[in-house]
Short mmCIF file of C-alpha atoms and ligand atoms in Angstrom, two decimals:
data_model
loop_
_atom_site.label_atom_id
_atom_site.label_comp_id
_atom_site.label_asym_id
_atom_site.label_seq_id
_atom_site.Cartn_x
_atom_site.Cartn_y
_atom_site.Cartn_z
CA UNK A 1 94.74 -73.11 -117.72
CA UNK A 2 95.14 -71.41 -114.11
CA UNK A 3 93.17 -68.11 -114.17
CA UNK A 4 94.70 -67.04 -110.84
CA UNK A 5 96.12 -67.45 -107.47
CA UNK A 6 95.12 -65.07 -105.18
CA UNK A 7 94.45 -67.34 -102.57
CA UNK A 8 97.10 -69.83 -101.39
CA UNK A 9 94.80 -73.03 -101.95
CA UNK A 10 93.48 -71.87 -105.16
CA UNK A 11 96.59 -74.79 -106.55
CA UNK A 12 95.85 -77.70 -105.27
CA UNK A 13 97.85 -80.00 -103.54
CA UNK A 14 98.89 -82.06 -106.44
CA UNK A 15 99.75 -78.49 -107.78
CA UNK A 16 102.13 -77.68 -105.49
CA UNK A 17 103.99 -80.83 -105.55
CA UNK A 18 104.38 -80.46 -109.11
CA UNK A 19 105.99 -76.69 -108.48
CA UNK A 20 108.59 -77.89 -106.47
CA UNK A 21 109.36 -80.76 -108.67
CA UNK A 22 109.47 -78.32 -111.68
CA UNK A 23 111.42 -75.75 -109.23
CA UNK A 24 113.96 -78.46 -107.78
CA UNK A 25 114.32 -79.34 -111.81
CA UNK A 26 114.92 -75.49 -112.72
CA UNK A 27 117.41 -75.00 -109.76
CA UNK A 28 119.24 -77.83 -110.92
CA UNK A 29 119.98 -76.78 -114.60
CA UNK A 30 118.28 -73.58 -115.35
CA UNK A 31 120.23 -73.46 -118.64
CA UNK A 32 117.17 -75.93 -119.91
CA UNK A 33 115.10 -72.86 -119.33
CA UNK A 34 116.09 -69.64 -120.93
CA UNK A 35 114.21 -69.68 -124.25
CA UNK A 36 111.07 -70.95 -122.22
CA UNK A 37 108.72 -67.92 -122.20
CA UNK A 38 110.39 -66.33 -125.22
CA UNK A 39 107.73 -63.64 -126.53
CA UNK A 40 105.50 -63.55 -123.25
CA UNK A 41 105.53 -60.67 -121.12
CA UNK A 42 104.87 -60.38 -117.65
CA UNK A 43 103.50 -57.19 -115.88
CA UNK A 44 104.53 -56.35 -112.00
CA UNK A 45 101.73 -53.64 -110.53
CA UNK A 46 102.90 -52.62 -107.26
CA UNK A 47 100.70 -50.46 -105.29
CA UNK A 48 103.09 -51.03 -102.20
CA UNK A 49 106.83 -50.84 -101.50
CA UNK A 50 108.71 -54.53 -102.28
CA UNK A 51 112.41 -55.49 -102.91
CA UNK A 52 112.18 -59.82 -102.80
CA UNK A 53 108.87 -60.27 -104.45
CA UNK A 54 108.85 -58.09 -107.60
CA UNK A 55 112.56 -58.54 -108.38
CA UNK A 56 112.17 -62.34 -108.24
CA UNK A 57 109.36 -61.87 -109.85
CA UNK A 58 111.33 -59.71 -112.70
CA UNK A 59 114.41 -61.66 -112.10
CA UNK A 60 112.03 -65.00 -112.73
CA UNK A 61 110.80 -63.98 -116.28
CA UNK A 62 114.07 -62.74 -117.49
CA UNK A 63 115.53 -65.75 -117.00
CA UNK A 64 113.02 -67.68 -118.43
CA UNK A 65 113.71 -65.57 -121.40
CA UNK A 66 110.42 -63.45 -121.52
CA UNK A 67 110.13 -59.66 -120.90
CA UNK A 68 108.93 -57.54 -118.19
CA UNK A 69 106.71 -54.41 -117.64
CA UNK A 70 107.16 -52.78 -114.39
CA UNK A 71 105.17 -50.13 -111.99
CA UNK A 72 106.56 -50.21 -109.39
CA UNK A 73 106.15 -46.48 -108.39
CA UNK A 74 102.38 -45.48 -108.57
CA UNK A 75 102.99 -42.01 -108.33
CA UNK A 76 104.12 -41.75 -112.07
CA UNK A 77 101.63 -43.71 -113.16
CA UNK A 78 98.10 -43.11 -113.88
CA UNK A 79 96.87 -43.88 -110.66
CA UNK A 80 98.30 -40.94 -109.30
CA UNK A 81 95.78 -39.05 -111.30
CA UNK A 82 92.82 -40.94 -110.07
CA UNK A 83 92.40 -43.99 -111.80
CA UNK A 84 90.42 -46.79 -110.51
CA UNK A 85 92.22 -50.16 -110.09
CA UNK A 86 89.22 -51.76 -112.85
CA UNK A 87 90.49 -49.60 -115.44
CA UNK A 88 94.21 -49.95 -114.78
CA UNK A 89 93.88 -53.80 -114.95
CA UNK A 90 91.29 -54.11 -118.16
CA UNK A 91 94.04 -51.56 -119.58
CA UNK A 92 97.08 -53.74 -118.58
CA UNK A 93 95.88 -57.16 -119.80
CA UNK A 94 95.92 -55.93 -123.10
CA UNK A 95 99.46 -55.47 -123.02
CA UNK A 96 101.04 -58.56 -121.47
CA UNK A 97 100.26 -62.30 -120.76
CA UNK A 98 100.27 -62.32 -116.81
CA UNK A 99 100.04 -59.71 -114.37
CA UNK A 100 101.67 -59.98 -110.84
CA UNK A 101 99.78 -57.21 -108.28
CA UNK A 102 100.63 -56.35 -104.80
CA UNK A 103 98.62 -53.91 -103.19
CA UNK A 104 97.20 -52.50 -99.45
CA UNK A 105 93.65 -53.37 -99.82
CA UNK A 106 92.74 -56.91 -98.89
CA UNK A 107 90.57 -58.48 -101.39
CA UNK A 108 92.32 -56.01 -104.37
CA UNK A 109 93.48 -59.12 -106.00
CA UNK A 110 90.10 -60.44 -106.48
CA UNK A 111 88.82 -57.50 -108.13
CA UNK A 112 91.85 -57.28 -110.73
CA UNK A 113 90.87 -61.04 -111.19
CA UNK A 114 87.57 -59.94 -112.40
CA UNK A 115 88.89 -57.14 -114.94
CA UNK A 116 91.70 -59.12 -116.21
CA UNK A 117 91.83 -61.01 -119.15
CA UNK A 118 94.83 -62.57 -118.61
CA UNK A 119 96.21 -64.89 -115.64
CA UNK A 120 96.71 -62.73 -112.32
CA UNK A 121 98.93 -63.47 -108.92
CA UNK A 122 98.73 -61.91 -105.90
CA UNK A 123 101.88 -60.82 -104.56
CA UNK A 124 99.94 -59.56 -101.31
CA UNK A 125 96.69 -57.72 -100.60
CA UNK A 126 96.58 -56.10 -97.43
CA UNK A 127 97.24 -58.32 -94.49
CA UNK A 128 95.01 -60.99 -96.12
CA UNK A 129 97.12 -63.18 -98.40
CA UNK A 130 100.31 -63.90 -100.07
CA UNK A 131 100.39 -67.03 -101.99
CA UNK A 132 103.93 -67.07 -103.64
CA UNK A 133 105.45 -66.31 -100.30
CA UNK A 134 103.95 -69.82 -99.16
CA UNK A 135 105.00 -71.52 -102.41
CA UNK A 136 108.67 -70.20 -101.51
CA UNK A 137 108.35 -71.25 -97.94
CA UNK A 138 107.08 -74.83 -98.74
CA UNK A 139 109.28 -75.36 -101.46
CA UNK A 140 112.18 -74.36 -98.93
CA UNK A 141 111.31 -77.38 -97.04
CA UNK A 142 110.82 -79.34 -99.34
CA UNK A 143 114.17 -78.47 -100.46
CA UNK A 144 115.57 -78.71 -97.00
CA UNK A 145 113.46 -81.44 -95.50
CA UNK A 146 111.71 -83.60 -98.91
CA UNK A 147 108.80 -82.57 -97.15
CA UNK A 148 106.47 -80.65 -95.54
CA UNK A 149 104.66 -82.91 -93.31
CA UNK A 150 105.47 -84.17 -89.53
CA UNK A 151 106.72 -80.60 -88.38
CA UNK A 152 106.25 -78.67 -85.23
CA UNK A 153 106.08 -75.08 -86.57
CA UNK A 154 106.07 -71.76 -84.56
CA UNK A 155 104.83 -68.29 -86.02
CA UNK A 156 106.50 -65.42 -84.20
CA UNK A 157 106.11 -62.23 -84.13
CA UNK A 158 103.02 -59.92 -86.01
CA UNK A 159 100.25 -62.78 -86.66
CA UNK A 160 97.15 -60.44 -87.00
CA UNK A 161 98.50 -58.69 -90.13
CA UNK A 162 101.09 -60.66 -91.04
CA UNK A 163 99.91 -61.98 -94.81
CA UNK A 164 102.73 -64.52 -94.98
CA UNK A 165 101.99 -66.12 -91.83
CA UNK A 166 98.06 -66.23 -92.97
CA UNK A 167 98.85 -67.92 -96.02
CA UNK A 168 101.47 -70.23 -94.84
CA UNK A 169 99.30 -71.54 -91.68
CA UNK A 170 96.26 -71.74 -93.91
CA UNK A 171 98.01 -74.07 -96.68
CA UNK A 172 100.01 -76.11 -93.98
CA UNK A 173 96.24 -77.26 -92.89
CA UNK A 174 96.55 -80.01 -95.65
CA UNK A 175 99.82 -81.53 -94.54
CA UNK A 176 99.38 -83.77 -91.76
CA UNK A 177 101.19 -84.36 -88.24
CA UNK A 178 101.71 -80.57 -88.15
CA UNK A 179 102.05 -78.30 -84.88
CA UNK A 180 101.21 -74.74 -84.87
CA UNK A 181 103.01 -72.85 -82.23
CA UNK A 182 101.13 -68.99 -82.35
CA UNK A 183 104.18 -66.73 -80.33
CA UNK A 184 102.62 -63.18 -80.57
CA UNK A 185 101.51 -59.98 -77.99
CA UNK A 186 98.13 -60.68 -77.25
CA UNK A 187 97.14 -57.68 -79.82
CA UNK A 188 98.43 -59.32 -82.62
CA UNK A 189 97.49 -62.73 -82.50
CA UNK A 190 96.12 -64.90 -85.21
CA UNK A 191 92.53 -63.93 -86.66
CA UNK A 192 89.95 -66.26 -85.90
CA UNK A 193 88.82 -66.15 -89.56
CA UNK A 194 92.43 -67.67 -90.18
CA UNK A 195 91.83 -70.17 -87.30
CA UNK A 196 88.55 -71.33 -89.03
CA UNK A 197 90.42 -71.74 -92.45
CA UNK A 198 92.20 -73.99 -91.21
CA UNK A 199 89.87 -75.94 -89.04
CA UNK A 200 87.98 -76.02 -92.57
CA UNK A 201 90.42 -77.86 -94.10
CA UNK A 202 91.61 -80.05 -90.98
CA UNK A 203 88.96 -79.84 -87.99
CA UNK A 204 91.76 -81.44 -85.89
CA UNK A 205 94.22 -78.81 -85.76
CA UNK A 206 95.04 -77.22 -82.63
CA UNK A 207 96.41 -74.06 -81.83
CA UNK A 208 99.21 -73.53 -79.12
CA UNK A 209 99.16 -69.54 -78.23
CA UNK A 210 101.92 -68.13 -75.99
CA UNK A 211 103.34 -64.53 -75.76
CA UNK A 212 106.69 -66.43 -74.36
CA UNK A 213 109.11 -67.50 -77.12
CA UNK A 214 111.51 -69.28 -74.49
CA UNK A 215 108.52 -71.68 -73.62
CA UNK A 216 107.90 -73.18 -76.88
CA UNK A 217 111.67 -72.31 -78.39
CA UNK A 218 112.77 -76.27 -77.79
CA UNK A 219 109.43 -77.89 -79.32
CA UNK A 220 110.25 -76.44 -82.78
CA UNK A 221 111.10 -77.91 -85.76
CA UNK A 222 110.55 -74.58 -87.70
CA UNK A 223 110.61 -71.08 -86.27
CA UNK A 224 109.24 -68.66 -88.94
CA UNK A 225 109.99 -64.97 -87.68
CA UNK A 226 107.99 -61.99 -88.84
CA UNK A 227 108.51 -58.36 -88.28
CA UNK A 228 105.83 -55.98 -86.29
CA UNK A 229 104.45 -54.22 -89.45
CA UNK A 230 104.43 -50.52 -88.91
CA UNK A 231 102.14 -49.32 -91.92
CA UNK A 232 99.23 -51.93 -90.97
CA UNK A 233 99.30 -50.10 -87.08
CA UNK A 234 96.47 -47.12 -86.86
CA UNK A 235 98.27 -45.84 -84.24
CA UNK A 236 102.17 -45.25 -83.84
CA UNK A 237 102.14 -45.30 -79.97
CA UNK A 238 101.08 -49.58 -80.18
CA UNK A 239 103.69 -50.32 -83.17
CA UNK A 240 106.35 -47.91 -80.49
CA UNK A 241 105.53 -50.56 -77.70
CA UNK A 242 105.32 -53.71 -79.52
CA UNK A 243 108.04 -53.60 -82.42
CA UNK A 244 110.48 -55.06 -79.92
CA UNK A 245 108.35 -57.87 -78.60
CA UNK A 246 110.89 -60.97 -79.76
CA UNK A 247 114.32 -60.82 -80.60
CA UNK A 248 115.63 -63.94 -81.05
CA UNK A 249 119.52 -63.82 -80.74
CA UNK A 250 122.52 -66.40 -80.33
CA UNK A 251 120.86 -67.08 -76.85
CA UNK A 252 117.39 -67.59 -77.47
CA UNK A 253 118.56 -70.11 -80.72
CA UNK A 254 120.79 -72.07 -78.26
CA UNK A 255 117.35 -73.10 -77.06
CA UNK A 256 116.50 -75.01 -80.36
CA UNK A 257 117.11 -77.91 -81.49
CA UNK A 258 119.94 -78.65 -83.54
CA UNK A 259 118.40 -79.48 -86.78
CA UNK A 260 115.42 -76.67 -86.63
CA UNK A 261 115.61 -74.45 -89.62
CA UNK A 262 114.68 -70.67 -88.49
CA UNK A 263 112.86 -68.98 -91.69
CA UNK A 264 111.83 -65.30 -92.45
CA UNK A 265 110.06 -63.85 -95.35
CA UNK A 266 112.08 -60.46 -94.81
CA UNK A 267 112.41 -58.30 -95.01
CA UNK A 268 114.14 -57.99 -91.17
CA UNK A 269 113.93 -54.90 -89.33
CA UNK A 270 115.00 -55.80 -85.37
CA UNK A 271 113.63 -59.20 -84.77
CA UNK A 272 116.41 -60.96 -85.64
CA UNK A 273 120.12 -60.32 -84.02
CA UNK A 274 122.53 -60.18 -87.43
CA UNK A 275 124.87 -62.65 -85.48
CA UNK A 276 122.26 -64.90 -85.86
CA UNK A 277 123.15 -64.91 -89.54
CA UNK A 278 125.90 -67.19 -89.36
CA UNK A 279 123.81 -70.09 -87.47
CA UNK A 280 123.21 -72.88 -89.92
CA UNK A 281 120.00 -73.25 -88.70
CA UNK A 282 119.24 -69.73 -89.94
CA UNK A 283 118.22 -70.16 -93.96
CA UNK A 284 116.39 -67.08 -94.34
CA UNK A 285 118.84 -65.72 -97.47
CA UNK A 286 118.50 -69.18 -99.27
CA UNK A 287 114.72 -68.89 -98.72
CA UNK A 288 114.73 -65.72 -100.35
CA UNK A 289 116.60 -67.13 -103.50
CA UNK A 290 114.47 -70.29 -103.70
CA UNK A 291 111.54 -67.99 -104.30
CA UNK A 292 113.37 -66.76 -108.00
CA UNK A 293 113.09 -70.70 -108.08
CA UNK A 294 109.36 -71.46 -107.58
CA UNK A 295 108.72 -68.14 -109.31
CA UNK A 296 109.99 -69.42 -112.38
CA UNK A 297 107.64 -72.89 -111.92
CA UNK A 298 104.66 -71.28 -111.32
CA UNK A 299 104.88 -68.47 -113.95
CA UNK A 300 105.36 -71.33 -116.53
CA UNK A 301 102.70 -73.45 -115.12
CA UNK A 302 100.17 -70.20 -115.07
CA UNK A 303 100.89 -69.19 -118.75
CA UNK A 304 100.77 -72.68 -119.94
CA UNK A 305 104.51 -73.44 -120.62
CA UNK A 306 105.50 -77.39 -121.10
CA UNK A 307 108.45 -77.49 -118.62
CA UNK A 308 109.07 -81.05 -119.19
CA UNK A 309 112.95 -80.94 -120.46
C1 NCD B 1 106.36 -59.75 -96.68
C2 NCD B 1 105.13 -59.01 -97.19
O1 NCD B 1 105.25 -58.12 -98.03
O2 NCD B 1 104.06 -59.37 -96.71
N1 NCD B 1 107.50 -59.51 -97.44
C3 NCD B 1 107.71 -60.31 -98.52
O3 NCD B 1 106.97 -60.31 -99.46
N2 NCD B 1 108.77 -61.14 -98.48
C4 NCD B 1 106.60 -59.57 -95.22
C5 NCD B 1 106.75 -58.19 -94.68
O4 NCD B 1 106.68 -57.18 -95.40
O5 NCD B 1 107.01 -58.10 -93.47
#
């Protein structure tokens, strides 16, 4: 049984295959799956605004045919009067059979781990990690592509706080023949605790850094876009100047090649032109709705549920 995933490669490899084989089979007849976590209930504990991850999440169990408890507003909860995260969680677990927490402390995850006594998923902590947004990218390729491996893939945009970007470059260390392409401001490029993560896992990965998107625009075989993340700025001044680093519009995608896919977690604020939308290259809706997908795989694979059908 999987305790947790709070850290993209707490699932294996072999793990993740499995998820988007069990995804690819859910997408393809989900009718197989409605009565599949009948009488489990899943708990979404959102310290921090979302619209994609805890409705998939939500949207996952229901149609799995379990139940959901949601907090998605602290402020009427008991936190608002001063309760500790421990207590919430050793609370909580008593009431459901997995517990899906987002929240603006990196490492918080780990600590509702400990107090749990039932599965737990991060759904973001902070600008450290976000596991299921990885499982929704790779399974997007995988979906797209039938693979991850042999891509050239560039990270644009907020790469020192972006979680999505940490987790995704991390777990794309165990592919191989894969390209990182780092596209930020000098003040927000990649950590060098994410750099050594990586290097961990593949000491042969190399890092190409530019603040230029045109430069590295026709090398791609992936351009994943992230937004300049006001709330993790300490000072409004920096996010003023940098928010409108990259926009990539109709002219900057001419520059790509014609089968690159261009991804986004989203949500978008400025970083993307909306006539961009209609380029077939651009897949960032369908990667939104493959996370319901992957959601549904891994919540039956964490509580134990035989999806073989
Ligand atoms: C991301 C997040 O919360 O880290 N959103 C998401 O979960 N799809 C990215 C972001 O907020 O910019």
């Amino acid at each position: 049984m999987i305790k947790k995933l709070v850290n993209p490669l707490d699932l294996s490899i072999q793990e993740y295959q499995h998820l988007f084989e069990t995804g690819k089979t859910i997408y393809e007849s989900p009718q197989n799956f409605t009565q599949l976590a009948n009488s489990k209930i899943l708990a979404t504990l959102f310290y921090e605004p979302s619209t994609r991850t805890r409705m998939s999440f939500e949207s996952a169990m229901f149609r799995l045919g379990g139940k959901v408890l949601s907090m998605a507003d602290t402020s009427s909860s008991s936190v608002a009067k001063g309760e500790s995260l421990a207590d919430t969680i050793k609370t909580i677990s008593n009431y459901v059979d997995i517990i899906v927490i987002r929240h603006p402390k990196d490492g918080s995850a780990e600590v509702a781990v400990k107090y749990s006594s039932v599965p737990v998923i991060n759904a973001g902590d902070g600008a450290h990690h976000h596991p299921t947004q990885t499982l929704t990218d790779l399974f997007t390729l995988y979906m797209y592509r039938g693979k991850v491996s042999n891509n050239s893939f560039g990270f644009c945009g907020d790469l020192k706080y972006g979680r999505t970007v940490h987790s995704l470059i991390t777990t794309l260390a165990r592919y191989p023949e894969v390209n990182y392409y780092l596209i930020s401001p000098e003040e927000l490029q990649l950590p060098q605790h994410i750099k050594n993560s990586v290097l961990e896992v593949n000491p042969e990965a190399t890092f190409n850094e530019t603040s230029q998107m045109e430069e590295v625009l026709p090398n791609l075989d992936v351009l994943y876009m992230t937004r300049i993340q006001r709330e993790r700025f300490f000072n409004e001044d920096d996010y003023l100047r940098l928010k409108d680093t990259f926009i990539l519009d109709k002219n900057k995608v001419n520059m790509m090649k014609k089968d690159a896919l261009i991804m986004h977690p989203l949500p978008r604020v400025s970083e993307i032109t909306y006539e961009v939308d209609d380029d077939p290259r651009a897949i960032y809706f369908e990667q939104a709705k493959l996370g319901m997908y992957i959601r549904m795989a891994l919540i039956s694979l964490m509580l134990g549920l035989n999806t073989n059908r």
